[in-house]
Each structure stands twice: as structure tokens, then as C-alpha cells.
Amino acid sequence: MQIVNKAFINGVFVTPHGTQQLELENPATGETITRVTLADEVDTKNAIAAANAAFKTYSQSSLQTRQEYLQRIHDVMVAKFDQLVDIINNEYGAPQWFTKFALQDAIRSWLVAKEQLKPETFRYHLKEGAEVILDPVGVAALISPWNISLWFMCVKASTAIAAGCTVVMKPSELSAQQNNAMAEIFKEANLPPGLINVLNGNGEVVGNELTRNPGIHKISFTGSTAVGKLLLKNAADTMKRVTLELGGKSPSIIVEDADLEKAIPFVLQVGLQNSGQACIAGSRILIPESREAEITAALKKGVEAMKVGPATNQESAIGPLVSKRQYERVQDYIKKGIEEGAVLLTGGLGHPDGLEKGNFVKPTVFVKVDNHMTIAQEEIFGPVLSVITYKDDADAIRIANDSIYGLHAYIAGTDTARAKKIAEQLQAGRIAINGFVDEPRAPFGGFKQSGIGREFGKYGLEAFLEPKAVFDI
Ligand code: NAD
């Protein structure tokens, strides 16, 4: 068992003032693998003070200095690649290919942030005469979820420190080993004290303090829409700048002219990615009425060919869910789908055969789903897909947009012009046609209750900057 009993504050590992302990299990085996001591309000205040002290100097740092820090963190991560894969496998349990893909992406984020650092981003003249100067917004709280904690930590922190902000990170308390590994990386990269502080702690304690404390000027939050709303209200009193990356119920539209050889693997990849624990999962599959029988048969065959298993098995396509609680939550949704009259095409309640120990869920596809059913409206965050039929393109667009969410959408179709016409009418922050795209320079974020603001590239950087216009008359 690994003991995580330190907080990373002001460049050193300290024993937290908080004494509450939490035990975490390997999601594939149920074995207890971590005991973490959680930080409290006192630790949070200490971290905020350290970040504010560091901000005085760091906010004035040259772009070259920031580039050096970003490069150093990147290099330390590269050297620890295999060790980090093991930690994620053990703690989170995602299939190997997904862990490696996410980790490579996380490592790349430090270089993508470095590449954003051009003088003209921070200071330029408008034709109308004003000089625009973009200052770092202040101390940023970075609050993130467990569906590969380390990835969120890297994407958020790289952008924040590129902008000249100092940070207090509160990643998910369910990811203590990853959080600790990242803190060790920051320590090894020999950054200025207080530039990046990392706390393991509960949302209600550390998260709550971060969202109310006047020493925090910006919150970058990724997590559920329910917590996002609470956080927005709490942050209003001190008028913090807030970026919210929240939930989704993304549609995958199979257009009538789709080639199923390509469309089925695509919609299953995006629907079941990260074992369904993905905000961008294409969890509603919209199919034309005219091809219902053919498409549902192909979906059944495709899902049943996907192997469920632990990260230690290279062939696993779908891993366990992060916790018993998440397993139970997903079971409740499957029950609800059955109760509301949806029809099971494959999967269902309980564990897959032979995988009774961990938090494994049977990959489940419901057909005959009405878009107003709970399983089509609420985010399940597990390997459960809802198939909904539509009459024509306009009907598909109407159903796709009939959601409180608007994070992502996917379209599979042969006629690209037709697919693009559909894309233009969808309310979603990202739309991928005929393939999944992982582009860290394009904006990422949600319409409607999927969030506020954008991350990635120059859009993400600007979210950590405050523009001021100087007129020299
Ligand atoms: P969550 O909202 O429960 O927790 C997210 C983070 O917020 C955690 O660190 C948690 O400790 C903290 N938190 C909880 N209560 C808080 C409070 N009162 N004040 C401040 N912080 C608090 O989400 P989760 O269960 O960890 O993650 C799953 C959710 O995250 C899903 O809804 C998913 O869609 C969403 N998500 C969104 C994106 C995106 O980019 N849009 C990406 C991944 C996950």
C-alpha cells in the first residue's frame, strides 16, 4: 500500500494540517492500494499564500524563463513515462492503449503551452491606436476530476504557468498517487517555490476554500455540472474569473449514407472511450429509421467483440470504473433504462463473467430509446450507449440539440458536404466528422450546461489573462 501523507506547498513536501484519511482501491481488483491524508482549510490557505507570494515575481517573468520551466517539466515527465503508466494503471485502471495515449498527450501539453508564448500574444497595437497588454490574471485554482487526473493537471497547469499565473491544484482525491507523482515531478523540475502547489483534498473542504478565498483570482474547473454550478455561485462574491468544463451527453449521428464498415468502429470508439468515463463520450447514437435493423445488428456485433478486462491485459478495450460508487451509479442507470422501457441490445446489469472482483461493467447498448428518457438525457459516465432513431437530417439535428449539454458531437457519413451542413447546425463546442481528433490548439469547451469558456491553444491561454488597453494620446 502506498502512503500519501504530504502536501506540496511552497516547493516542499509538508505534513498537512488536515488529518482525515481516505483509502483507495485498485479498481480492477478491489485491493486497497493507497492511504491518503487529506489537506484541510489551513493547508489550502497556506498554499494560497505561497502562490500569492510567488505571483509577485513570477508574473513579471520573461517568456524565456517560462519556456524553460515548461520544458523542464516536460523533460522530467518523459524520463518517468513507464513509471507514470504503472501508476495510472494501478490507480485508475484504464486500458493500456488509452493510458499511453493520454499520458503522451499530457506530456505534449507542456510543449504546446511553450509554443503559445509569443511576445505578440501579450502585447500588441490595435489599428485604432490602443496598445493592448495582457496581464496574468493572478493566482489560479485548478480543480479537476478523476478520469485520468494526471492529464487534467498537465493541461491546466501548463497553460496557467505559461500565462504567468501561479497555481494551487486540487485534483480529484481519488487520484492521490497520480497527484503525488505530479508533485514530485514539479519538485524535480526545480521550479520557483509557490509556483505550483498541489493538495489532495475533498471538494467540500479544499475545493470550497479555493472557490471562496479572495486570494484566488481565477478558477479553472473540470468536473460535473452540479459542482460547476455551485462553484460559480461561490466564486461570484469575489468575482473570480471562471472557466468551467462540465458534463456532456454527446450525440454520434450516423448519416443515412454512412459506410457502416467505418461508422460502427468510429461511434463505438468515441462512445466507449475511457471505458465510458469521458465527458466527450458519444453516448447517444442517432441512427436513420431506414437502416435501423442493419445498424443495430452491426452495433451488437461490434460491442460484443470488445474485450473487457484489467489494464494488465494488453487486449482490454474497456477497463473497470474508477470506484465502487461509480459502478453502483452506472448500475442504477441501467436499471432505470430497463424500467423506462428501453430495450437491451447487449450488456445489462451485473459484472461481466469472470470479472466479479473489480468495478467492471458489461458494455451495454440500449435500443428503442426515446430522447426524453433518463438514460438519453443524463450523463451516465460508464460504458452505456443509447440508440435513438431519427427520420431525416433535420430530425437528427433536432434530437442532437435536445439536451441541456453541448460539449461534443460526432458525425459519420460519406457525403462530407452533407455532414458539414449538419455540423453547422449542432450546438456543441467540438464536432468531429468521420474520426476522432485530438487537437490541442483548437478551442475545447461546451455550449449550454457543458460549461463556460474554452481551454486549449490561444483560447485557453487567454482565459488566464486579463487584457488592458493603454491609450497614449
Ligand atoms: P466532480 O464534479 O464530482 O468533481 C470534480 C472536482 O471538483 C473534484 O476534484 C472534486 O473534489 C471537486 N469538488 C467537489 N465538490 C466541490 C465543491 N463543493 N467545491 C469545489 N470543488 C469541488 O466530478 P468527478 O466525479 O470527479 O468527474 C466526473 C465529471 O467530470 C463528469 O460530470 C464529467 O463529465 C466531468 N468532466 C468534464 C470534462 C470536460 O472537459 N468538460 C472532462 C472530464 C470530466
Short mmCIF file of C-alpha atoms and ligand atoms in Angstrom, two decimals:
data_model
loop_
_atom_site.label_atom_id
_atom_site.label_comp_id
_atom_site.label_asym_id
_atom_site.label_seq_id
_atom_site.Cartn_x
_atom_site.Cartn_y
_atom_site.Cartn_z
CA MET A 1 0.00 0.00 0.00
CA GLN A 2 1.28 3.46 -0.82
CA ILE A 3 1.02 6.11 1.88
CA VAL A 4 0.44 9.62 0.51
CA ASN A 5 0.77 11.84 3.54
CA LYS A 6 2.27 15.06 2.21
CA ALA A 7 1.00 18.21 0.57
CA PHE A 8 3.22 20.09 -1.89
CA ILE A 9 3.26 23.71 -0.72
CA ASN A 10 5.80 26.42 -1.50
CA GLY A 11 8.14 23.99 -3.23
CA VAL A 12 8.38 21.48 -0.38
CA PHE A 13 6.52 18.37 0.74
CA VAL A 14 4.92 19.16 4.09
CA THR A 15 2.84 17.16 6.55
CA PRO A 16 -0.68 18.51 6.12
CA HIS A 17 -2.55 20.16 8.95
CA GLY A 18 -5.54 18.07 7.85
CA THR A 19 -5.76 14.63 9.44
CA GLN A 20 -8.65 12.95 7.60
CA GLN A 21 -7.58 9.79 5.82
CA LEU A 22 -9.01 8.11 2.78
CA GLU A 23 -8.28 4.63 1.45
CA LEU A 24 -8.33 3.99 -2.28
CA GLU A 25 -8.73 0.67 -4.08
CA ASN A 26 -7.30 -0.72 -7.28
CA PRO A 27 -10.46 -0.59 -9.44
CA ALA A 28 -9.63 -3.87 -11.19
CA THR A 29 -9.06 -5.95 -8.05
CA GLY A 30 -10.70 -4.16 -5.15
CA GLU A 31 -7.41 -4.34 -3.22
CA THR A 32 -6.62 -1.29 -1.03
CA ILE A 33 -3.59 0.37 -2.59
CA THR A 34 -3.40 3.89 -1.15
CA ARG A 35 -3.92 5.64 2.14
CA VAL A 36 -4.01 9.38 1.63
CA THR A 37 -4.07 12.10 4.26
CA LEU A 38 -6.31 14.90 3.07
CA ALA A 39 -5.48 18.57 3.32
CA ASP A 40 -7.87 20.96 5.08
CA GLU A 41 -8.70 24.69 5.03
CA VAL A 42 -5.46 25.60 6.85
CA ASP A 43 -3.36 23.79 4.23
CA THR A 44 -5.38 25.44 1.50
CA LYS A 45 -4.80 28.89 2.96
CA ASN A 46 -1.07 28.12 3.23
CA ALA A 47 -0.95 27.07 -0.40
CA ILE A 48 -2.86 30.19 -1.48
CA ALA A 49 -0.43 32.38 0.49
CA ALA A 50 2.56 30.66 -1.12
CA ALA A 51 1.07 31.09 -4.61
CA ASN A 52 0.35 34.78 -3.96
CA ALA A 53 3.90 35.39 -2.72
CA ALA A 54 5.30 33.63 -5.80
CA PHE A 55 3.00 35.58 -8.11
CA LYS A 56 4.74 38.87 -7.27
CA THR A 57 7.90 37.75 -9.06
CA TYR A 58 6.62 35.11 -11.43
CA SER A 59 4.01 37.35 -13.05
CA GLN A 60 6.92 39.56 -14.17
CA SER A 61 8.98 36.66 -15.55
CA SER A 62 10.21 36.68 -19.14
CA LEU A 63 8.64 34.38 -21.71
CA GLN A 64 12.02 32.68 -21.99
CA THR A 65 12.03 31.82 -18.29
CA ARG A 66 8.53 30.36 -18.53
CA GLN A 67 9.58 28.37 -21.58
CA GLU A 68 12.49 26.92 -19.63
CA TYR A 69 10.18 25.79 -16.80
CA LEU A 70 7.70 24.25 -19.23
CA GLN A 71 10.49 22.41 -21.00
CA ARG A 72 11.94 21.15 -17.69
CA ILE A 73 8.61 19.72 -16.53
CA HIS A 74 8.18 18.08 -19.93
CA ASP A 75 11.63 16.51 -19.76
CA VAL A 76 11.15 15.12 -16.25
CA MET A 77 7.84 13.58 -17.35
CA VAL A 78 9.41 11.96 -20.41
CA ALA A 79 12.03 10.31 -18.20
CA LYS A 80 9.29 8.92 -15.94
CA PHE A 81 6.97 7.67 -18.69
CA ASP A 82 6.95 3.98 -17.73
CA GLN A 83 6.61 4.71 -14.02
CA LEU A 84 3.64 7.01 -14.73
CA VAL A 85 1.95 4.35 -16.89
CA ASP A 86 2.20 1.91 -13.97
CA ILE A 87 0.76 4.41 -11.51
CA ILE A 88 -2.23 5.20 -13.76
CA ASN A 89 -2.83 1.51 -14.48
CA ASN A 90 -2.82 0.63 -10.82
CA GLU A 91 -4.88 3.57 -9.61
CA TYR A 92 -7.30 4.23 -12.46
CA GLY A 93 -7.25 1.02 -14.49
CA ALA A 94 -7.83 2.41 -17.98
CA PRO A 95 -6.81 0.13 -20.86
CA GLN A 96 -3.08 0.37 -21.65
CA TRP A 97 -3.51 1.98 -25.06
CA PHE A 98 -5.69 4.70 -23.58
CA THR A 99 -3.34 5.38 -20.67
CA LYS A 100 -0.36 5.70 -23.00
CA PHE A 101 -2.28 7.94 -25.39
CA ALA A 102 -3.46 10.22 -22.54
CA LEU A 103 -0.02 10.33 -20.97
CA GLN A 104 1.68 11.27 -24.25
CA ASP A 105 -0.91 13.99 -24.68
CA ALA A 106 -0.34 15.23 -21.13
CA ILE A 107 3.41 15.38 -21.70
CA ARG A 108 2.92 17.20 -25.00
CA SER A 109 0.76 19.85 -23.29
CA TRP A 110 3.89 21.45 -21.74
CA LEU A 111 5.37 21.92 -25.21
CA VAL A 112 2.09 23.15 -26.70
CA ALA A 113 1.94 25.77 -23.93
CA LYS A 114 5.56 26.70 -24.60
CA GLU A 115 4.79 27.20 -28.26
CA GLN A 116 2.00 29.68 -27.36
CA LEU A 117 4.50 32.03 -25.76
CA LYS A 118 4.95 34.71 -28.39
CA PRO A 119 5.51 38.35 -27.40
CA GLU A 120 2.69 39.50 -29.72
CA THR A 121 0.20 37.43 -27.70
CA PHE A 122 0.89 39.52 -24.62
CA ARG A 123 1.28 42.98 -26.13
CA TYR A 124 0.04 44.40 -29.43
CA HIS A 125 -1.26 47.62 -31.02
CA LEU A 126 -4.73 47.97 -32.44
CA LYS A 127 -5.10 49.92 -35.70
CA GLU A 128 -7.33 52.29 -33.74
CA GLY A 129 -4.35 53.32 -31.59
CA ALA A 130 -4.73 51.47 -28.32
CA GLU A 131 -1.93 49.28 -27.06
CA VAL A 132 -3.36 46.06 -25.64
CA ILE A 133 -1.41 44.46 -22.81
CA LEU A 134 -2.43 41.08 -21.40
CA ASP A 135 -1.52 40.55 -17.76
CA PRO A 136 -1.67 37.22 -15.94
CA VAL A 137 -4.97 37.15 -14.09
CA GLY A 138 -3.48 36.19 -10.71
CA VAL A 139 -3.42 33.02 -8.64
CA ALA A 140 -5.38 30.24 -10.30
CA ALA A 141 -7.14 27.35 -8.58
CA LEU A 142 -7.12 24.28 -10.81
CA ILE A 143 -9.82 21.82 -9.74
CA SER A 144 -10.11 18.60 -11.72
CA PRO A 145 -11.78 15.16 -11.87
CA TRP A 146 -10.51 11.60 -11.71
CA ASN A 147 -10.95 10.39 -15.28
CA ILE A 148 -7.16 10.44 -15.77
CA SER A 149 -6.26 13.04 -13.21
CA LEU A 150 -2.72 13.47 -14.41
CA TRP A 151 -3.88 14.60 -17.88
CA PHE A 152 -6.06 17.37 -16.44
CA MET A 153 -3.28 18.51 -14.11
CA CYS A 154 -0.88 18.88 -17.04
CA VAL A 155 -3.26 20.58 -19.46
CA LYS A 156 -4.42 23.11 -16.89
CA ALA A 157 -1.11 23.85 -15.15
CA SER A 158 0.87 24.16 -18.39
CA THR A 159 -1.49 26.84 -19.68
CA ALA A 160 -1.73 28.69 -16.37
CA ILE A 161 2.01 28.98 -15.81
CA ALA A 162 2.57 29.88 -19.47
CA ALA A 163 0.22 32.83 -18.87
CA GLY A 164 2.29 33.94 -15.85
CA CYS A 165 -0.14 32.74 -13.19
CA THR A 166 0.86 30.78 -10.11
CA VAL A 167 -1.39 27.91 -9.13
CA VAL A 168 -2.97 25.83 -6.39
CA MET A 169 -4.07 22.47 -7.76
CA LYS A 170 -6.82 20.40 -6.23
CA PRO A 171 -7.07 17.32 -8.39
CA SER A 172 -9.54 14.57 -7.53
CA GLU A 173 -8.97 12.99 -4.15
CA LEU A 174 -9.49 9.60 -5.87
CA SER A 175 -6.21 10.07 -7.75
CA ALA A 176 -3.77 10.56 -4.87
CA GLN A 177 -0.94 8.52 -6.43
CA GLN A 178 -1.08 10.42 -9.71
CA ASN A 179 -1.32 13.74 -7.86
CA ASN A 180 1.67 12.84 -5.73
CA ALA A 181 3.66 11.74 -8.78
CA MET A 182 2.97 15.08 -10.46
CA ALA A 183 4.04 16.99 -7.32
CA GLU A 184 7.31 15.01 -7.35
CA ILE A 185 7.79 15.97 -10.99
CA PHE A 186 7.29 19.67 -10.17
CA LYS A 187 9.80 19.31 -7.33
CA GLU A 188 12.33 17.62 -9.61
CA ALA A 189 11.87 20.31 -12.27
CA ASN A 190 13.21 22.75 -9.69
CA LEU A 191 10.55 25.43 -10.12
CA PRO A 192 10.39 28.59 -8.00
CA PRO A 193 8.74 27.90 -4.60
CA GLY A 194 4.99 28.51 -4.67
CA LEU A 195 4.67 28.49 -8.47
CA ILE A 196 2.74 25.20 -8.40
CA ASN A 197 1.17 23.88 -5.19
CA VAL A 198 -0.64 20.52 -5.06
CA LEU A 199 -3.22 19.46 -2.46
CA ASN A 200 -5.00 16.16 -2.00
CA GLY A 201 -8.33 17.08 -0.50
CA ASN A 202 -12.09 16.85 -0.61
CA GLY A 203 -14.14 19.17 -2.77
CA GLU A 204 -16.29 20.25 0.16
CA VAL A 205 -13.19 21.28 2.15
CA VAL A 206 -10.25 22.28 -0.07
CA GLY A 207 -12.39 22.97 -3.16
CA ASN A 208 -14.80 25.08 -1.17
CA GLU A 209 -11.99 27.15 0.38
CA LEU A 210 -10.44 27.72 -3.05
CA THR A 211 -13.71 28.93 -4.53
CA ARG A 212 -14.37 31.42 -1.70
CA ASN A 213 -10.91 32.66 -0.72
CA PRO A 214 -10.14 36.19 -2.04
CA GLY A 215 -6.52 35.12 -2.65
CA ILE A 216 -7.71 33.09 -5.66
CA HIS A 217 -8.41 35.15 -8.77
CA LYS A 218 -9.22 32.53 -11.35
CA ILE A 219 -10.78 29.07 -11.22
CA SER A 220 -10.30 26.53 -13.95
CA PHE A 221 -12.65 23.68 -13.14
CA THR A 222 -13.33 20.39 -14.88
CA GLY A 223 -15.99 18.20 -13.34
CA SER A 224 -19.70 17.67 -13.04
CA THR A 225 -22.26 20.29 -13.99
CA ALA A 226 -23.76 20.12 -10.47
CA VAL A 227 -20.46 21.06 -8.79
CA GLY A 228 -19.73 23.61 -11.55
CA LYS A 229 -22.95 25.47 -10.72
CA LEU A 230 -22.14 25.52 -7.01
CA LEU A 231 -18.65 26.74 -7.66
CA LEU A 232 -19.88 29.54 -9.94
CA LYS A 233 -22.19 30.78 -7.20
CA ASN A 234 -19.45 30.61 -4.55
CA ALA A 235 -16.96 32.40 -6.80
CA ALA A 236 -19.34 35.29 -7.50
CA ASP A 237 -18.71 37.09 -4.21
CA THR A 238 -15.08 37.74 -5.04
CA MET A 239 -15.78 37.99 -8.80
CA LYS A 240 -13.27 35.31 -9.75
CA ARG A 241 -12.75 34.61 -13.41
CA VAL A 242 -14.17 31.13 -14.02
CA THR A 243 -13.68 28.54 -16.73
CA LEU A 244 -15.97 25.54 -16.42
CA GLU A 245 -15.54 22.29 -18.36
CA LEU A 246 -18.56 20.22 -17.36
CA GLY A 247 -20.64 17.25 -18.35
CA GLY A 248 -21.89 16.07 -21.71
CA LYS A 249 -24.37 13.78 -23.44
CA SER A 250 -22.83 13.95 -26.85
CA PRO A 251 -24.59 12.66 -29.96
CA SER A 252 -22.98 10.48 -32.62
CA ILE A 253 -25.05 10.87 -35.77
CA ILE A 254 -24.81 8.07 -38.30
CA VAL A 255 -25.96 9.74 -41.53
CA GLU A 256 -28.14 7.72 -43.90
CA ASP A 257 -25.34 7.43 -46.47
CA ALA A 258 -22.76 6.17 -43.93
CA ASP A 259 -20.44 3.29 -44.71
CA LEU A 260 -21.00 1.03 -41.70
CA GLU A 261 -17.57 -0.59 -42.01
CA LYS A 262 -16.16 2.78 -40.95
CA ALA A 263 -19.06 4.27 -38.99
CA ILE A 264 -19.54 1.48 -36.44
CA PRO A 265 -15.91 1.33 -35.19
CA PHE A 266 -15.89 5.15 -35.06
CA VAL A 267 -19.07 5.54 -32.98
CA LEU A 268 -18.05 2.70 -30.66
CA GLN A 269 -14.58 4.18 -30.17
CA VAL A 270 -15.97 7.59 -29.21
CA GLY A 271 -18.90 6.16 -27.26
CA LEU A 272 -16.87 3.77 -25.12
CA GLN A 273 -13.59 5.71 -24.90
CA ASN A 274 -12.01 5.77 -21.45
CA SER A 275 -14.45 2.94 -20.51
CA GLY A 276 -17.28 5.44 -20.99
CA GLN A 277 -15.84 7.72 -18.28
CA ALA A 278 -15.36 10.58 -20.70
CA CYS A 279 -17.11 13.94 -20.75
CA ILE A 280 -16.88 13.80 -24.55
CA ALA A 281 -18.25 10.24 -24.88
CA GLY A 282 -20.66 9.94 -27.80
CA SER A 283 -23.21 8.24 -25.57
CA ARG A 284 -26.28 8.87 -27.74
CA ILE A 285 -26.09 7.14 -31.12
CA LEU A 286 -28.57 8.64 -33.57
CA ILE A 287 -29.40 6.33 -36.47
CA PRO A 288 -31.71 6.67 -39.52
CA GLU A 289 -35.00 4.78 -39.18
CA SER A 290 -34.50 3.43 -42.70
CA ARG A 291 -31.37 1.46 -41.64
CA GLU A 292 -32.32 0.55 -38.07
CA ALA A 293 -32.10 -3.26 -38.35
CA GLU A 294 -28.77 -3.25 -40.17
CA ILE A 295 -27.13 -0.70 -37.87
CA THR A 296 -28.30 -2.23 -34.59
CA ALA A 297 -27.05 -5.65 -35.73
CA ALA A 298 -23.64 -4.14 -36.54
CA LEU A 299 -23.50 -2.29 -33.20
CA LYS A 300 -24.27 -5.50 -31.30
CA LYS A 301 -21.55 -7.38 -33.14
CA GLY A 302 -19.06 -4.53 -32.62
CA VAL A 303 -19.67 -4.15 -28.87
CA GLU A 304 -19.63 -7.88 -28.20
CA ALA A 305 -16.22 -8.10 -29.86
CA MET A 306 -14.74 -5.58 -27.40
CA LYS A 307 -12.76 -7.15 -24.59
CA VAL A 308 -13.43 -6.02 -21.03
CA GLY A 309 -10.57 -6.53 -18.61
CA PRO A 310 -7.82 -5.09 -16.43
CA ALA A 311 -5.11 -2.75 -17.67
CA THR A 312 -2.60 -5.58 -17.17
CA ASN A 313 -4.19 -7.36 -20.15
CA GLN A 314 -2.95 -5.67 -23.34
CA GLU A 315 -6.10 -6.73 -25.19
CA SER A 316 -8.53 -4.94 -22.86
CA ALA A 317 -10.56 -2.32 -24.70
CA ILE A 318 -12.74 -1.43 -21.72
CA GLY A 319 -11.48 -1.28 -18.15
CA PRO A 320 -13.12 -1.04 -14.73
CA LEU A 321 -14.84 2.09 -13.46
CA VAL A 322 -12.91 4.24 -11.02
CA SER A 323 -14.76 3.29 -7.82
CA LYS A 324 -17.48 1.06 -6.38
CA ARG A 325 -19.61 4.18 -6.09
CA GLN A 326 -19.29 4.86 -9.82
CA TYR A 327 -20.05 1.18 -10.54
CA GLU A 328 -23.27 1.42 -8.48
CA ARG A 329 -24.23 4.70 -10.14
CA VAL A 330 -23.91 3.12 -13.59
CA GLN A 331 -25.91 0.04 -12.47
CA ASP A 332 -28.69 2.39 -11.33
CA TYR A 333 -28.81 3.97 -14.78
CA ILE A 334 -29.00 0.55 -16.46
CA LYS A 335 -31.91 -0.33 -14.13
CA LYS A 336 -33.59 2.96 -14.96
CA GLY A 337 -33.22 2.35 -18.71
CA ILE A 338 -34.94 -1.03 -18.36
CA GLU A 339 -37.69 0.45 -16.16
CA GLU A 340 -38.36 3.28 -18.60
CA GLY A 341 -38.88 0.82 -21.45
CA ALA A 342 -35.64 0.93 -23.41
CA VAL A 343 -34.61 -2.44 -24.87
CA LEU A 344 -31.26 -4.07 -24.10
CA LEU A 345 -29.38 -4.88 -27.30
CA THR A 346 -26.39 -6.18 -25.37
CA GLY A 347 -24.96 -5.98 -21.84
CA GLY A 348 -27.15 -5.25 -18.83
CA LEU A 349 -26.89 -5.43 -15.07
CA GLY A 350 -24.03 -7.01 -13.13
CA HIS A 351 -20.39 -7.78 -13.80
CA PRO A 352 -19.12 -9.46 -16.96
CA ASP A 353 -18.45 -13.18 -16.37
CA GLY A 354 -15.14 -13.80 -14.61
CA LEU A 355 -14.69 -10.14 -13.62
CA GLU A 356 -16.69 -10.09 -10.40
CA LYS A 357 -13.92 -8.59 -8.22
CA GLY A 358 -13.33 -5.16 -9.73
CA ASN A 359 -15.65 -2.36 -10.84
CA PHE A 360 -16.22 -3.88 -14.28
CA VAL A 361 -19.49 -3.12 -16.06
CA LYS A 362 -20.91 -5.04 -19.04
CA PRO A 363 -20.68 -2.76 -22.09
CA THR A 364 -24.35 -2.02 -22.56
CA VAL A 365 -26.32 -0.77 -25.54
CA PHE A 366 -29.98 0.20 -25.30
CA VAL A 367 -32.15 0.44 -28.42
CA LYS A 368 -35.69 1.84 -28.84
CA VAL A 369 -34.57 4.76 -26.69
CA ASP A 370 -36.67 7.90 -26.63
CA ASN A 371 -34.53 11.02 -26.31
CA HIS A 372 -36.55 12.10 -23.28
CA MET A 373 -35.69 9.00 -21.25
CA THR A 374 -33.32 9.50 -18.32
CA ILE A 375 -30.58 7.41 -19.99
CA ALA A 376 -30.66 9.76 -23.00
CA GLN A 377 -30.69 12.99 -21.01
CA GLU A 378 -28.36 12.37 -18.07
CA GLU A 379 -24.65 11.75 -18.16
CA ILE A 380 -24.01 8.13 -17.10
CA PHE A 381 -20.19 8.14 -17.22
CA GLY A 382 -19.81 4.44 -17.91
CA PRO A 383 -19.94 2.07 -20.92
CA VAL A 384 -23.65 2.53 -21.61
CA LEU A 385 -24.92 3.72 -25.00
CA SER A 386 -28.41 4.78 -26.09
CA VAL A 387 -29.51 4.24 -29.68
CA ILE A 388 -32.20 6.64 -30.92
CA THR A 389 -33.78 6.58 -34.38
CA TYR A 390 -34.47 9.66 -36.48
CA LYS A 391 -36.49 10.31 -39.67
CA ASP A 392 -34.28 12.69 -41.65
CA ASP A 393 -31.29 15.02 -41.20
CA ALA A 394 -33.42 17.80 -39.70
CA ASP A 395 -34.86 15.36 -37.17
CA ALA A 396 -31.35 14.14 -36.27
CA ILE A 397 -30.23 17.74 -35.65
CA ARG A 398 -33.31 18.43 -33.53
CA ILE A 399 -32.71 15.34 -31.35
CA ALA A 400 -28.96 16.03 -31.09
CA ASN A 401 -29.63 19.56 -29.82
CA ASP A 402 -32.43 18.48 -27.48
CA SER A 403 -30.14 18.27 -24.45
CA ILE A 404 -29.06 20.54 -21.63
CA TYR A 405 -25.49 19.74 -22.73
CA GLY A 406 -23.45 20.77 -25.77
CA LEU A 407 -19.88 19.57 -25.34
CA HIS A 408 -19.07 17.43 -28.36
CA ALA A 409 -20.76 15.81 -31.35
CA TYR A 410 -19.69 13.20 -33.89
CA ILE A 411 -20.95 12.59 -37.42
CA ALA A 412 -20.35 9.52 -39.59
CA GLY A 413 -21.30 9.93 -43.24
CA THR A 414 -19.99 9.51 -46.77
CA ASP A 415 -21.03 12.88 -48.23
CA THR A 416 -18.77 15.36 -46.44
CA ALA A 417 -20.75 18.43 -47.57
CA ARG A 418 -23.91 16.92 -46.06
CA ALA A 419 -22.09 16.08 -42.82
CA LYS A 420 -20.69 19.63 -42.62
CA LYS A 421 -24.15 21.09 -43.13
CA ILE A 422 -25.34 19.03 -40.17
CA ALA A 423 -22.29 20.09 -38.12
CA GLU A 424 -23.05 23.77 -38.67
CA GLN A 425 -26.45 23.33 -37.04
CA LEU A 426 -25.27 21.45 -33.96
CA GLN A 427 -24.91 23.17 -30.60
CA ALA A 428 -21.59 21.70 -29.49
CA GLY A 429 -18.13 23.04 -28.74
CA ARG A 430 -16.44 20.43 -30.92
CA ILE A 431 -17.72 18.35 -33.79
CA ALA A 432 -15.70 15.52 -35.33
CA ILE A 433 -16.66 14.11 -38.71
CA ASN A 434 -15.60 10.54 -39.54
CA GLY A 435 -12.84 10.26 -36.94
CA PHE A 436 -11.68 11.33 -33.52
CA VAL A 437 -9.40 14.34 -33.47
CA ASP A 438 -7.10 15.22 -30.61
CA GLU A 439 -6.02 18.78 -31.44
CA PRO A 440 -4.64 20.77 -28.51
CA ARG A 441 -4.55 24.07 -30.41
CA ALA A 442 -8.25 24.20 -31.34
CA PRO A 443 -10.73 25.53 -28.76
CA PHE A 444 -12.27 22.98 -26.41
CA GLY A 445 -15.33 23.62 -24.27
CA GLY A 446 -19.06 23.42 -24.06
CA PHE A 447 -22.25 25.11 -25.19
CA LYS A 448 -25.14 25.35 -22.71
CA GLN A 449 -24.68 23.47 -19.41
CA SER A 450 -21.49 21.81 -20.63
CA GLY A 451 -19.58 24.80 -19.41
CA ILE A 452 -18.33 28.33 -19.72
CA GLY A 453 -15.23 29.37 -21.64
CA ARG A 454 -12.69 27.41 -23.62
CA GLU A 455 -9.44 25.58 -22.98
CA PHE A 456 -6.52 24.70 -25.31
CA GLY A 457 -4.31 26.78 -27.54
CA LYS A 458 -4.58 30.56 -27.57
CA TYR A 459 -8.19 30.33 -26.32
CA GLY A 460 -7.06 28.51 -23.20
CA LEU A 461 -4.15 30.87 -22.64
CA GLU A 462 -6.36 33.96 -22.92
CA ALA A 463 -8.58 32.54 -20.19
CA PHE A 464 -5.67 33.08 -17.76
CA LEU A 465 -5.01 36.64 -18.98
CA GLU A 466 -6.64 39.97 -18.26
CA PRO A 467 -6.48 42.46 -21.17
CA LYS A 468 -5.93 46.14 -20.60
CA ALA A 469 -5.98 48.87 -23.23
CA VAL A 470 -3.48 51.73 -22.94
CA PHE A 471 -4.16 54.93 -24.90
CA ASP A 472 -1.22 57.23 -25.38
CA ILE A 473 -2.88 60.40 -26.74
P1 NAD B 1 -16.99 16.22 -9.58
O1 NAD B 1 -17.70 17.44 -10.06
O2 NAD B 1 -17.62 15.42 -8.52
O3 NAD B 1 -15.56 16.63 -9.01
C1 NAD B 1 -14.63 17.37 -9.78
C2 NAD B 1 -13.66 18.05 -8.83
O4 NAD B 1 -14.38 19.01 -8.07
C3 NAD B 1 -13.01 17.09 -7.84
O5 NAD B 1 -11.68 17.48 -7.64
C4 NAD B 1 -13.84 17.32 -6.59
O6 NAD B 1 -13.16 17.01 -5.39
C5 NAD B 1 -14.12 18.82 -6.70
N1 NAD B 1 -15.29 19.27 -5.93
C6 NAD B 1 -16.35 18.53 -5.50
N2 NAD B 1 -17.20 19.32 -4.78
C7 NAD B 1 -16.67 20.56 -4.77
C8 NAD B 1 -17.08 21.81 -4.20
N3 NAD B 1 -18.19 21.91 -3.47
N4 NAD B 1 -16.30 22.90 -4.40
C9 NAD B 1 -15.17 22.81 -5.14
N5 NAD B 1 -14.72 21.65 -5.68
C10 NAD B 1 -15.45 20.54 -5.51
O7 NAD B 1 -16.66 15.37 -10.86
P2 NAD B 1 -15.98 13.94 -10.94
O8 NAD B 1 -16.96 12.92 -10.47
O9 NAD B 1 -14.64 13.99 -10.30
O10 NAD B 1 -15.75 13.80 -12.53
C11 NAD B 1 -16.75 13.42 -13.40
C12 NAD B 1 -17.42 14.64 -14.02
O11 NAD B 1 -16.45 15.47 -14.65
C13 NAD B 1 -18.40 14.27 -15.13
O12 NAD B 1 -19.58 15.01 -14.99
C14 NAD B 1 -17.67 14.67 -16.40
O13 NAD B 1 -18.48 14.99 -17.49
C15 NAD B 1 -16.90 15.85 -15.95
N6 NAD B 1 -15.78 16.06 -16.88
C16 NAD B 1 -15.84 17.11 -17.76
C17 NAD B 1 -14.81 17.29 -18.67
C18 NAD B 1 -14.81 18.44 -19.66
O14 NAD B 1 -13.74 18.75 -20.18
N7 NAD B 1 -15.92 19.07 -19.95
C19 NAD B 1 -13.74 16.39 -18.69
C20 NAD B 1 -13.75 15.32 -17.79
C21 NAD B 1 -14.76 15.17 -16.88
#
